[in-house]
Structure formats: structure tokens, C-alpha cells
XYZ file of C-alpha atoms in Angstrom:
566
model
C -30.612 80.457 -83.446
C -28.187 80.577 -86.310
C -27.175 83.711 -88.063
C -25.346 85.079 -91.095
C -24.771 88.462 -92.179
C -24.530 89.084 -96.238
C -22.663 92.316 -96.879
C -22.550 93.087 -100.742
C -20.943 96.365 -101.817
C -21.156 98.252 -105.541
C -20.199 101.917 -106.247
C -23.418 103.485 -106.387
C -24.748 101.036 -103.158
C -24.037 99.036 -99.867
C -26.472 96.298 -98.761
C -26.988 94.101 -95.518
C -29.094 90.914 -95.185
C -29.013 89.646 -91.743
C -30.747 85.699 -91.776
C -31.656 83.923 -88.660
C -32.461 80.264 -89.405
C -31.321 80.709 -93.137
C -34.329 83.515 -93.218
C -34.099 86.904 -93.840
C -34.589 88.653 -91.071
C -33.638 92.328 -91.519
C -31.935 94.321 -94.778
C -29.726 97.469 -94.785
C -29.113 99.482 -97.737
C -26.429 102.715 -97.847
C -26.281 104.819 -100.913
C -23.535 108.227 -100.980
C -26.822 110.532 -101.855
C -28.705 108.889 -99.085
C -26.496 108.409 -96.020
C -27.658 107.836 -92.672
C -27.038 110.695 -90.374
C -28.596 109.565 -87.103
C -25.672 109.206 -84.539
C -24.144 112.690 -86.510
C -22.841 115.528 -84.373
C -23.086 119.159 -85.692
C -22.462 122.676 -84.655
C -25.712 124.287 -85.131
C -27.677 127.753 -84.614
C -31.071 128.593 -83.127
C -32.883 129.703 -85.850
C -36.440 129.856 -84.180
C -37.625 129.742 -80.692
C -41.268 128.090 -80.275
C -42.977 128.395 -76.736
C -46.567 127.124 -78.418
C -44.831 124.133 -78.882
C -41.806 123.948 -76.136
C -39.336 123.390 -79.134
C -37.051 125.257 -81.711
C -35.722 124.996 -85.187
C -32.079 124.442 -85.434
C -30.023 125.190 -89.004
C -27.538 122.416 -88.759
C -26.678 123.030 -92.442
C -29.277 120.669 -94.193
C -32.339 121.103 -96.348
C -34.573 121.135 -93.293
C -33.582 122.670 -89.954
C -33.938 120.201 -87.130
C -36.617 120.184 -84.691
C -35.351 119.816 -80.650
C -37.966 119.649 -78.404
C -37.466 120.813 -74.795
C -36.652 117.769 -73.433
C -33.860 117.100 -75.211
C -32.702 120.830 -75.321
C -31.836 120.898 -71.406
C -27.986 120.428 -70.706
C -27.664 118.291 -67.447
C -26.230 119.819 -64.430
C -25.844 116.031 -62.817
C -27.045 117.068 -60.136
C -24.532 118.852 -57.965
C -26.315 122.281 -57.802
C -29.528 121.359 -56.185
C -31.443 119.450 -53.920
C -33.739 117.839 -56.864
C -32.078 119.143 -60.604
C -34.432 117.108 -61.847
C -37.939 118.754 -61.038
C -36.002 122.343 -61.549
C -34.906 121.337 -64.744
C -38.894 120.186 -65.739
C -40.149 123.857 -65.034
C -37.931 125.307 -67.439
C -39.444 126.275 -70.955
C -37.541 126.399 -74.421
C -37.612 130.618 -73.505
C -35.500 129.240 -70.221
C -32.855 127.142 -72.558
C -32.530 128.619 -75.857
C -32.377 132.203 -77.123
C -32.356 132.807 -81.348
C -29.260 132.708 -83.072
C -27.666 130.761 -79.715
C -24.804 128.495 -81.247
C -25.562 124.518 -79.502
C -23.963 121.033 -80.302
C -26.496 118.951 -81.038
C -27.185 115.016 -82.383
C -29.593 113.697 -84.623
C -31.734 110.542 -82.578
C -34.317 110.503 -85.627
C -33.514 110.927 -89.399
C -35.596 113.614 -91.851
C -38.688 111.809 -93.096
C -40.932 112.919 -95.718
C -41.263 116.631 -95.145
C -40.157 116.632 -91.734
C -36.383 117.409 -90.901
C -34.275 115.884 -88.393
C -35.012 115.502 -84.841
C -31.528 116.810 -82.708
C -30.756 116.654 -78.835
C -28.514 117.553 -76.762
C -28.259 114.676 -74.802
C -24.955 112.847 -76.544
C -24.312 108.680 -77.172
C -21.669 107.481 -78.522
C -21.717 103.688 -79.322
C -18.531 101.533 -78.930
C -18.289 97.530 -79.279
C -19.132 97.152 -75.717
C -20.462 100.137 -74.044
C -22.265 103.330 -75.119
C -20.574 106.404 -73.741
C -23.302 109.378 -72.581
C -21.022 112.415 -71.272
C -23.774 114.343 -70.125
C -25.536 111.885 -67.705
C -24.124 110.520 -64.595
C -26.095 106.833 -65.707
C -25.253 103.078 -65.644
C -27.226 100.687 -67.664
C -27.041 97.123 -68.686
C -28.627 95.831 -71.775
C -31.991 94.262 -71.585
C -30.785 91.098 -73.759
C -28.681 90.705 -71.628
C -30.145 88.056 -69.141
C -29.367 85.980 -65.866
C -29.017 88.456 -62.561
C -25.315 87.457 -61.861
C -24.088 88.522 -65.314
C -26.272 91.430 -64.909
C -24.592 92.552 -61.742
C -21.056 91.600 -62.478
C -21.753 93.793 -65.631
C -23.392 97.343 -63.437
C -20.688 96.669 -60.717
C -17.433 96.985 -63.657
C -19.280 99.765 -65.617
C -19.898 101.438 -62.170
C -16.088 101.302 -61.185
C -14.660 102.418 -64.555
C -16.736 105.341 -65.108
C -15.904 108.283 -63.904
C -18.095 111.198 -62.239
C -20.586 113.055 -63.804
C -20.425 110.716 -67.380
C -23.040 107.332 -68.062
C -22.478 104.243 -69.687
C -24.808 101.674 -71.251
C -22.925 98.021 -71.454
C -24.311 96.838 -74.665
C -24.994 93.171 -75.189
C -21.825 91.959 -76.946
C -20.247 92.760 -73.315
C -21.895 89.502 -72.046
C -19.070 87.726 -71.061
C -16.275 90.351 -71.657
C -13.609 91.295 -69.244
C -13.123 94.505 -67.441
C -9.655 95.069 -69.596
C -11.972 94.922 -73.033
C -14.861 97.367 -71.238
C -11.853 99.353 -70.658
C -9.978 99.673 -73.714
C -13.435 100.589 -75.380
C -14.392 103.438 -72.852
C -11.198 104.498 -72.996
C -11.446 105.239 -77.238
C -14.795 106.694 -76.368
C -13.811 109.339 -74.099
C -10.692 109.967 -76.635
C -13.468 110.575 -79.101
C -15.380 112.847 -76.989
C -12.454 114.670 -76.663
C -11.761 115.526 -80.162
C -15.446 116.397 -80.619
C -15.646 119.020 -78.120
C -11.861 120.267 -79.622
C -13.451 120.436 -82.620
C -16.223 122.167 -81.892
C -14.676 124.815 -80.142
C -12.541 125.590 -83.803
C -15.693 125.342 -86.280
C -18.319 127.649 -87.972
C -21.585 127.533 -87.811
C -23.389 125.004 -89.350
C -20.649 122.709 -89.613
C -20.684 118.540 -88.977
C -18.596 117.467 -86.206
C -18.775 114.155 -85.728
C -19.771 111.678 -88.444
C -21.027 108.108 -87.177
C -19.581 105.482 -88.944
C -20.439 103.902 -92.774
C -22.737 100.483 -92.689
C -20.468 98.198 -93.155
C -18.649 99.133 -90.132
C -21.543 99.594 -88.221
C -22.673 96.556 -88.394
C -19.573 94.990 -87.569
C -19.843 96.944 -84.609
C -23.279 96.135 -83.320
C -24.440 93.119 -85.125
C -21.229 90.702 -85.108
C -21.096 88.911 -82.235
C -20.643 84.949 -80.905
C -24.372 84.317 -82.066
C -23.444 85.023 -85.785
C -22.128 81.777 -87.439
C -20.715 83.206 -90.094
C -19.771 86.971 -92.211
C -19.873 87.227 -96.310
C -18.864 90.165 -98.155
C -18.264 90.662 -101.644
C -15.770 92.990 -101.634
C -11.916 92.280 -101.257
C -11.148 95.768 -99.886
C -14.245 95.704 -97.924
C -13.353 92.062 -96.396
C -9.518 93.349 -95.399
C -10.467 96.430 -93.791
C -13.441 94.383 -91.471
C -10.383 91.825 -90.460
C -8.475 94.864 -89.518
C -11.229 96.610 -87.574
C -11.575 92.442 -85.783
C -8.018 93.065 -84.666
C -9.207 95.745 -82.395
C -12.414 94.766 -81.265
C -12.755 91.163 -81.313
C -10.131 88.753 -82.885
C -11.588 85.849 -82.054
C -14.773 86.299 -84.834
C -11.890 86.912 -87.759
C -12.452 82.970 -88.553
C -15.832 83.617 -89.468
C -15.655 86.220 -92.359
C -15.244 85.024 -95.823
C -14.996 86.773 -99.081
C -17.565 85.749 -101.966
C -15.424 85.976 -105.006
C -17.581 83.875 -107.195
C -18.786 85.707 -111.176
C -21.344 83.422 -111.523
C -23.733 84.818 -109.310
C -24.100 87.434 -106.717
C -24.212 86.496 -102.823
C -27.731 87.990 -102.973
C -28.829 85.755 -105.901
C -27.088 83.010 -104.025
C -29.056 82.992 -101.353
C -32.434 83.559 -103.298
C -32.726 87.392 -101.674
C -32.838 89.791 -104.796
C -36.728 88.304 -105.297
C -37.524 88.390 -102.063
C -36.562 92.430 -101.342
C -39.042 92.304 -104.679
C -41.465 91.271 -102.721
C -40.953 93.313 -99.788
C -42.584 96.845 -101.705
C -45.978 94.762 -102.663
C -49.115 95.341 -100.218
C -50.387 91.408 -100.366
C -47.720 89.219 -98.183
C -48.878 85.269 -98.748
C -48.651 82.729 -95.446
C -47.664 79.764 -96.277
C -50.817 77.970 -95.295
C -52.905 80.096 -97.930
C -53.833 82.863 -95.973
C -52.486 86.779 -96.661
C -51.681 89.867 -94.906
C -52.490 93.482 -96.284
C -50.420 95.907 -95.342
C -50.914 100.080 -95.833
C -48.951 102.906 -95.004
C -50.583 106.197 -94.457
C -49.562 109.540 -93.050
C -50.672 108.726 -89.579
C -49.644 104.834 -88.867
C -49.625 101.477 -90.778
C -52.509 99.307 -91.040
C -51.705 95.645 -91.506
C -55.203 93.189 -92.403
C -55.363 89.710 -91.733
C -56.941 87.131 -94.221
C -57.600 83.540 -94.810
C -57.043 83.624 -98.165
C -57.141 80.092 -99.931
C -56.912 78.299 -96.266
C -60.291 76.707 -95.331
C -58.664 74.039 -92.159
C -59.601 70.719 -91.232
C -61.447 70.809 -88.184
C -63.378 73.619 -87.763
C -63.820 77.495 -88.096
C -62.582 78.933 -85.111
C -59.937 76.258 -85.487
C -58.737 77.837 -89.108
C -59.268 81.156 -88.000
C -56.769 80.769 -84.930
C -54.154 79.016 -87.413
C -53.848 81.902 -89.454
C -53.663 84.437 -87.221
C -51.119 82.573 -85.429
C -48.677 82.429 -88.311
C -49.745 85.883 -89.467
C -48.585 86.898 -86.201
C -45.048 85.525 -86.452
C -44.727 86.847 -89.905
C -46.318 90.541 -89.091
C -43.302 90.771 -86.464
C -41.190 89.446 -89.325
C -42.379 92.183 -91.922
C -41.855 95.238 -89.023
C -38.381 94.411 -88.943
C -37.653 93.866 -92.519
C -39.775 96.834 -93.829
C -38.213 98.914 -90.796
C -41.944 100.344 -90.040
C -42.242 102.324 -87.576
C -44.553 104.911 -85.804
C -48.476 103.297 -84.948
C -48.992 100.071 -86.341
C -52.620 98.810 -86.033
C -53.493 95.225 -86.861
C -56.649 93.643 -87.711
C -56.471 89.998 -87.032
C -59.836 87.903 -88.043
C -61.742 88.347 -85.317
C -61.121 85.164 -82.561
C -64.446 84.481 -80.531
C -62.158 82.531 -78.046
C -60.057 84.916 -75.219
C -57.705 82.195 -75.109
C -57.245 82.179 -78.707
C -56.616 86.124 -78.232
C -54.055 85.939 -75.640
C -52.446 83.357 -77.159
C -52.126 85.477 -80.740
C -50.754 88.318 -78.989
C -48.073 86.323 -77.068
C -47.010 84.903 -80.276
C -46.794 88.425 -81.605
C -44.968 89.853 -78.171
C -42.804 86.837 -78.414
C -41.395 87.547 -82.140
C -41.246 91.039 -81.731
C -38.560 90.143 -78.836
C -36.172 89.481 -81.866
C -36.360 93.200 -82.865
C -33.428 95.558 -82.096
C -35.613 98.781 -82.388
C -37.879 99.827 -79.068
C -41.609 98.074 -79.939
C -44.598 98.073 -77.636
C -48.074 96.451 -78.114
C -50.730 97.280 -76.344
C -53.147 94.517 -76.071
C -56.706 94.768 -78.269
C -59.145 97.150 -78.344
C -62.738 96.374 -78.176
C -62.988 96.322 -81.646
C -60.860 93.559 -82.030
C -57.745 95.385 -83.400
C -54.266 95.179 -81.600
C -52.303 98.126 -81.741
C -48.623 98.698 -81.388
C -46.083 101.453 -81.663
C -42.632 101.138 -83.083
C -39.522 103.054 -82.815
C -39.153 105.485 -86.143
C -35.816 106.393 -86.315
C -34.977 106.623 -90.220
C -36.942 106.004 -93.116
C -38.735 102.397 -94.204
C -37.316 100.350 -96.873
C -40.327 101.514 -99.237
C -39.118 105.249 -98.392
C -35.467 103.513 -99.417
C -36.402 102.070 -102.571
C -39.535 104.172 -104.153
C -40.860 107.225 -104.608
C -44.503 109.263 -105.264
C -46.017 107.460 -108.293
C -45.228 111.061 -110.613
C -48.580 110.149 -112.382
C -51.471 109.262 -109.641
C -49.804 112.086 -107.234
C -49.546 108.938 -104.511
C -52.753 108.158 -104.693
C -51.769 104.696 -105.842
C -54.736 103.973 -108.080
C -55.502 105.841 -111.653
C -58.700 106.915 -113.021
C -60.678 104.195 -114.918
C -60.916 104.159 -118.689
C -64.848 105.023 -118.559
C -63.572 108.345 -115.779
C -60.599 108.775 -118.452
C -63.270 108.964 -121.370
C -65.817 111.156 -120.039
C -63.069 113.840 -119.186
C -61.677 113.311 -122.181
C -65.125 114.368 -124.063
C -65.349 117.239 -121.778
C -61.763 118.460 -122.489
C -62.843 118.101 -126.966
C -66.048 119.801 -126.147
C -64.220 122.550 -124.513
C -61.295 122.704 -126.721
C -63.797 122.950 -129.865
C -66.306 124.994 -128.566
C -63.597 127.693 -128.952
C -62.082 126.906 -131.972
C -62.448 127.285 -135.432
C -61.144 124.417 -136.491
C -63.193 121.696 -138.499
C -61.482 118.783 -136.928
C -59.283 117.889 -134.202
C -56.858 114.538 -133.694
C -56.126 113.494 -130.128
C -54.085 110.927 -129.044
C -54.534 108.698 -125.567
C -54.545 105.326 -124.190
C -55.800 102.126 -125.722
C -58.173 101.239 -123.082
C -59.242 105.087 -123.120
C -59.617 105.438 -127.291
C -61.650 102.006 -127.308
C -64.245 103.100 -124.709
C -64.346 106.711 -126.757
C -64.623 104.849 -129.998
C -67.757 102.839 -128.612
C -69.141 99.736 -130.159
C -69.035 100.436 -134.389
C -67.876 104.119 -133.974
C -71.246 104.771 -131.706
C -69.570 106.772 -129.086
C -67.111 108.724 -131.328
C -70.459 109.486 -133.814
C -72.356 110.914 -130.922
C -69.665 113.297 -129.746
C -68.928 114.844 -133.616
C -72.478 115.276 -133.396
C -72.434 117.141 -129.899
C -69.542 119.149 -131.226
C -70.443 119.652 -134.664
C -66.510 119.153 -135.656
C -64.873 115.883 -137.158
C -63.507 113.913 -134.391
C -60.237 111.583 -134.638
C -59.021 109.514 -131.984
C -55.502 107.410 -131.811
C -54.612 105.227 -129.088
C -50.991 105.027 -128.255
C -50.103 102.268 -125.940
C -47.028 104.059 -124.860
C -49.164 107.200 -123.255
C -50.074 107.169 -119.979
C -53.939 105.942 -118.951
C -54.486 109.550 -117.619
C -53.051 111.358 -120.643
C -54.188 113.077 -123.407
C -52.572 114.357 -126.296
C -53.804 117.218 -128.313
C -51.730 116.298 -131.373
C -53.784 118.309 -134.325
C -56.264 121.203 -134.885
C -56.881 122.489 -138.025
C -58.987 121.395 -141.746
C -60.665 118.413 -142.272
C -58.109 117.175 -144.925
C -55.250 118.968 -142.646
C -56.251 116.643 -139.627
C -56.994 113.879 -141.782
C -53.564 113.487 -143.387
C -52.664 113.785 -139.694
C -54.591 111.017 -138.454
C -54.544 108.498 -141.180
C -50.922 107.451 -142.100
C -52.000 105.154 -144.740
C -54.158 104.726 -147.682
C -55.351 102.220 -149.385
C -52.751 100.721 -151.306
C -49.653 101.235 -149.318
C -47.027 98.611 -148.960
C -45.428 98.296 -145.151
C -43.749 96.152 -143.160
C -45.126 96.115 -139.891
C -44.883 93.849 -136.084
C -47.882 92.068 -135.385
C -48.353 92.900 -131.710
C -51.040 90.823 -130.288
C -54.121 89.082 -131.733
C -57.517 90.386 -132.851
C -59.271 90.627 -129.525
C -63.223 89.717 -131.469
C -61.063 87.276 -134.167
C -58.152 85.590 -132.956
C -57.401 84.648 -136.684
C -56.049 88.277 -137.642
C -53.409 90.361 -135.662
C -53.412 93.556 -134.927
C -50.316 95.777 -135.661
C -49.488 99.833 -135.183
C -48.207 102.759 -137.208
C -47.832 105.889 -134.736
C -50.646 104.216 -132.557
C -52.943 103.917 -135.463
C -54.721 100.583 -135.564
C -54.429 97.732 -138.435
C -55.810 94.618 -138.725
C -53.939 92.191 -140.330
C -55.785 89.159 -142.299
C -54.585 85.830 -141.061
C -51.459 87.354 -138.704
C -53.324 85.871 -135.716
C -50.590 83.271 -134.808
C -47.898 85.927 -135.995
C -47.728 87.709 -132.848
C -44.154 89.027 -132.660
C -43.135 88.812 -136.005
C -42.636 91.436 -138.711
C -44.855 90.813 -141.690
C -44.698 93.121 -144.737
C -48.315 94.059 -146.088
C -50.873 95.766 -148.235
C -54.023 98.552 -146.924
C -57.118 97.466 -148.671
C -59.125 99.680 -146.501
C -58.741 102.732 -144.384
C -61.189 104.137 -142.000
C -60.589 106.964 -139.334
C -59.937 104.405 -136.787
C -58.205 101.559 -138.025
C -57.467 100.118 -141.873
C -57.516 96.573 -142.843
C -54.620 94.892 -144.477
C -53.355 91.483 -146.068
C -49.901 90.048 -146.031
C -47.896 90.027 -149.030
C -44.533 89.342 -150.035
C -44.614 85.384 -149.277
């Protein structure tokens, strides 16, 4: 499989599209207000100790404190103490570990998300080209991706022989291949790190960062540039010099395949057709490319992803079709987890397969893809009501936690109230507004959509309100206001409110933009003055254009005009 890495770096923000098979595959984004700090060391204090719920609260200097569970609070005693450490060290609670206003190292393993701060243990890794250096775990591990048994073992057996006691090491999967010279110059910066981190910590206040993991750029230089990677662009010439000079550590032989994008024509993104498609990435409805369509929700608890066959009806038969599309749905759900970066329970609702061949088959696929994925995923096989569920690593926050934010005017909710909902609380708000006033009329401004339905059919609606209210009743719509808005804008006389409401008379000369047709008589446009409605005679096919004109009627809702001036 062929792969490319796009790096394209601006002031305000750092992005990374990773393509397998000229397809995007995953996408990074950095900003400086927004900065990763999973991988972060910092000098922390026990701010509350939990025993309901085995855990404490850690002020580590951020918004949030962090949350360390009891698992992860335990320092290893690697075992030299007692007969089994490791059933001694299970009995202990968070009372046994932690006492309030203790001063602990800790790491973040899971960013803050939503209203939940960062998760922190005490349990250190620090990643390296090659190997991942645990100093508190006596440990040897060999990548999973890593396959064939002899590699394997050649791998364990040098890991085994450089480590030293009481310290573990994870040989990533770049190592495949590597010498025991290059595993050693890499453990051998690691433990220099290490060093400095504990000298540091012993020197610091509390809260205070100690170790900061390193920017994207270089991290993915680190992890994700390897042999299998055909080829490195960047965008930036001071980015592109200092990756060749990080290369000249780690692994000169891949210099050969960065190259700087220098064109002004277009960016690397637009280049490679990727600016539309991150577009796309933040919409629900994901189209298959035989007609079908996946929906996909987020909600507090897990991610629900629906499968549909959409404008695909086969050739053969139905079970046929319905196998088709959930076999390419499957391929591109995987796809989506990674480039979304969703994680926690994910519970997918393929259309149901009367065939348990078909089944197994549909979940392989799915299994299969999700092999690609760097992050820990598991599915679980299908329930009985057809649904497969699957759980995903969350470590930082999706790319729609990247990108958006609460819609400010539906509170989340994601849908507004209708214009006939909008209307009828709109009444309610005039009758209660008027009910304790003394005013004789009242002008309120609100949505198009909302004044039409208020208005009624020849004024019907509006009449029957000023006769529920007694009061003189004028309504604007102003396209610019938000569906759910309303605007008080006057109280007061009827020829106070009236001036108010009516900014012409019949008469006045204007110049005006005709903004779309009549919607009952194409042949006149409709224009606005401060969201006040007129109809222009014959501006129909004007739409666009400034026209200057002439009232020759006014009414409380709209006024009629003609052009002049030609």
C-alpha cells in the first residue's frame, strides 16, 4: 500500500493528511490555543481523595484537575519486595496511595473532553523512533504490526539485552529491520530524557509542566515516517529544513523522500482535492459510491452510525443488494473512525442480512479495515438485534470537537423550532407583552418564514390576534434575524408605532435591490427597506439589481411600487 503524508503549516494552524492509495486516510490538525497535551508530564498536587470511586482529582495547573484512577495511581515496586507485588498491589485503595495535598508526577494518557478534564497516571512512556521507554515497569514488548515469529524474536531477544533492570521497553514497528546499534542510540536518548525529567522535577513548584511531548509535525515524523511512506510534502521552508535535520538523527535514509511544495497557485491541500473533502467530514449523511449512505450521530454516550441503500436498487436480487452495501459501508465506516478520530462505543446498524454468511462476512470486512487503524479498536460481533457494536480508543477529541462548536442558537440540539412553533410563541409572547401595557400598538420584528405564517393568508392571522389583543399589531420580517428570534422593536401610539413600522408613504422615490422574485407572481420582485416588504411591478427578472422606484401604495405589511427613472 502506498502512502504520502501532506504537512501544511500557517501561523494560526498545522495540518496532516496521511493518504494510503492516493485516499485520505487520517487528518491532524494543531492550533497554539488547542495543543495536544497527551504524552505531557507535570508536577501536580492531590487536590481530592475519592474512595466511592477509587480515584482522585489532581491540580496539574489547567482548567480542569485531572482525574487518576487507582490503577494508574500505584507506583510499581517491580517486584523485588514480595512474593506476588502484583495481587498486594490490587488490595490497595486510593486511601492506601494518595493522601490530599500529596505532591505526584503524573502523565496525561487521555486529553480533556467536553466537560471532563484530563485523565493522568503514573505509569510513564516515553516514545522514541524505535522503542518506547516505560521506567517504571520491568516489561518487554514487540509491536503487534510487527509480524513473522523470527523478526519477532530477534526483536524481544535485543530489547531484552539492552534494557536494564527494573525499566520496560516496547520496540515500536519502525524497528522492523533495525539494528541493535539504532535500538541503542534511541534508548540511550530516552533514558537521557528521563533523566532530566526527574532533575527537573525535583527543582519545580507545584503545578508546574515538566515534560512537554513534542509539536505535530515532529511527531509525525517520529511515528508515521517510515519505509512504507513513498513520499513527505510540506509547505513550509523552515518546516521542511528542520524535518531533514531531525532525518539526520533518526533515519537518513527517508531524507530523499521529503519535498517542499513551494507552488502560489494553489495549496498542497487544494492540490490534492482535500480542503472539500475535510468539508465533508462534519456532515451526518456520508454517500457510497454505489448509491447507498451512512448516517452517522454522536451523542453523549457513544456514536451511532445507520446503514442505507439509498439510490442503489442491484441487479440480481434483494439480499444480493443488501449484502453489497453493507459490504462497502463496512470498508468506509472503518474509513470514517479513523478520519473523524471517533472514539468511545460505536454501534452500527447495518440493513439487516437474513444470510449468517452474509453476516460474518460483513464483519470480517469491517475487522479487516479496522486493522489499518493505529488507535486500540475492538468489535464485538452482533447482537441479536442485528446491530454490531464496537469500542474505540478515546484519547483526544474528534475532528468535529476540532473544528465546531455548540450551535449558540439551538443550545446543541441541532434542529430549530418550526415557523408554525416560532409563530404560536410568538402570539403568546404579544399577548403577554400587551396584556400589560398601555400601549395602543406594538411593532415586532422576526424571521421571514415566522412574519409570513403570523401574517396569514390576506392579513387573516395578524387580524385575529389585534382582535384577541385589542391593540394594533405590526409585524416586520427581517431575513437577517434568527428563525427563533424576536425583536420587540416599538411600543407606544398608534401613529408613534406606525411611523415606526412603515418607512414609506405613498409617493416616495427610492432606489432599492430587488432580492428575489414574487413568490405568487414571478413577474414582480420583491425588495426590502429595514425588513419591510415591497413589491416591485415588473422587477421579476431584476433579481440582483438596484432599481430606483415610486410607492403607490402602503399597507402595514408591505407597499407596492413601480420603477421609474428609465
Amino acid at each position: 500500500m502506498e502512502k504520502e503524508i501532506l504537512i501544511t503549516v500557517d501561523y494560526d494552524e498545522t495540518r496532516v493528511a496521511v493518504l494510503e492509495e492516493g485516499v485520505l486516510a487520517e487528518i491532524y490538525i494543531e492550533r497554539p490555543v488547542t495543543q495536544k497535551i497527551a504524552g505531557n508530564i507535570y508536577k501536580g498536587r492531590v487536590e481530592n481523595v475519592l474512595p466511592g470511586m477509587q480515584a482522585s482529582f489532581v491540580d496539574i495547573g489547567l482548567d480542569r484537575n485531572a482525574f487518576l484512577y487507582v490503577d494508574d495511581a500505584t507506583v510499581p515496586r517491580n517486584g523485588d519486595d514480595d512474593d506476588d507485588p502484583g495481587e498486594e498491589i490490587r488490595k490497595r485503595t486510593i486511601r492506601d496511595i494518595l493522601k490530599p495535598r500529596q505532591e505526584i508526577l503524573v502523565q496525561v494518557i487521555k486529553e480533556p473532553i467536553g466537560t471532563k478534564g484530563a485523565r493522568v497516571t503514573r505509569y510513564f512512556t516515553l516514545p522514541g523512533r524505535y522503542l518506547v521507554l516505560m521506567p517504571m515497569v520491568d516489561y518487554v514488548g514487540v509491536s503487534r504490526r510487527i509480524e513473522g515469529d523470527p523478526e519477532r524474536d530477534r526483536l524481544r531477544k535485543m530489547a531484552e539485552s539492552l534494557k536494564a533492570p527494573g525499566i520496560g521497553l516496547i520496540v515500536r514497528t519502525v524497528a522492523e529491520g533495525k539494528s541493535e546499534h539504532e535500538l541503542r542510540q534511541d534508548l540511550d536518548f530516552l533514558l537521557r530524557l528521563w533523566g532530566r525529567i526527574q532533575a527537573r522535577a525535583k527543582n519545580s513548584q507545584v503545578p508546574s509542566l515538566i515534560h512537554k511531548d513534542l509539536g505535530l509535525v515532529y511527531r509525525i515524523v517520529r511515528d508515521l515516517f517510515s519505509t512504507d511512506v513513498a513520499r513527505l510534502h510540506v509547505d513550509s521552508r523552515h518546516e521542511y529544513d528542520r524535518i531533514l535535520e531531525l532525518l539526520d538523527v533518526i533515519s537518513p535514509e527517508l531524507k530523499g523522500r521529503v519535498h517542499l511544495f513551494t507552488s502560489r497557485d494553489r495549496t498542497l491541500f487544494d492540490l490534492y482535492g482535500l480542503e472539500t473533502e475535510i468539508e465533508e467530514l462534519l456532515k451526518k449523511k456520508v454517500w457510497l459510491k454505489s448509491g447507498g449512505y451512512l448516517v452517522i450521530d454522536h451523542t453523549e454516550a457513544l456514536t451511532s452510525i445507520d446503514v442505507n441503500t439509498g439510490k442503489y436498487v442491484g441487479t440480481t436480487n434483494l439480499a444480493d443488494t443488501v449484502f453489497k452495501t453493507n459490504m462497502e459501508a463496512a470498508r468506509e465506516i472503518a474509513r470514517q473512525v479513523r478520519l473523524r478520530d471517533i472514539g468511545g462505543i460505536i454501534v452500527v446498524d447495518f440493513i439487516d442480512m437474513q444470510s449468517s454468511e452474509h453476516k460474518q462476512k460483513v464483519v470480517q470486512a469491517l475487522e479487516n479495515e479496522l486493522r489499518k487503524d493505529r488507535t486500540r479498536t475492538s468489535v464485538l460481533g452482533i447482537t441479536q438485534l442485528g446491530l454490531v457494536e464496537m469500542t474505540r480508543k478515546k484519547v483526544r477529541q474528534g475532528l468535529s470537537a476540532m473544528l465546531e462548536q455548540p450551535c449558540p442558537y439551538c443550545q446543541g440540539r441541532a434542529r430549530v423550532l418550526s415557523e408554525a412553533t416560532m409563530a404560536s410563541k410568538v402570539r403568546k409572547e404579544v399577548r403577554r407583552i400587551l396584556k400589560h401595557s398601555a400601549s395602543e400598538a406594538a411593532l415586532l420584528e422576526v424571521h421571514p418564514t415566522v412574519a409570513a405564517v403570523l401574517i396569514g393568508s390576506g392579513g387573516a392571522n395578524l387580524k385575529e390576534l389585534e382582535k384577541e389583543t385589542g391593540k394594533t399589531v405590526y409585524i416586520r420580517g427581517v431575513s437577517n434575524l434568527h428563525v427563533e428570534s424576536i425583536n420587540l422593536r416599538s411600543l407606544g401610539s398608534r401613529d408613534e408605532v406606525e411611523a415606526k413600522a412603515l418607512p414609506v408613504k405613498v409617493g416616495d422615490r427610492l432606489e432599492i435591490k430587488v432580492e428575489e422574485p414574487h413568490a405568487s407572481n414571478p413577474w414582480d420582485g420583491i425588495g426590502r427597506l429595514e425588513g419591510y416588504v415591497i413589491d416591485i411591478e415588473g422587477a421579476g427578472n431584476m433579481v440582483g439589481e438596484k432599481v430606483e422606484i415610486q410607492v403607490t401604495k402602503a399597507f402595514r405589511t408591505y407597499a407596492k411600487a413601480k420603477i421609474v427613472g428609465k
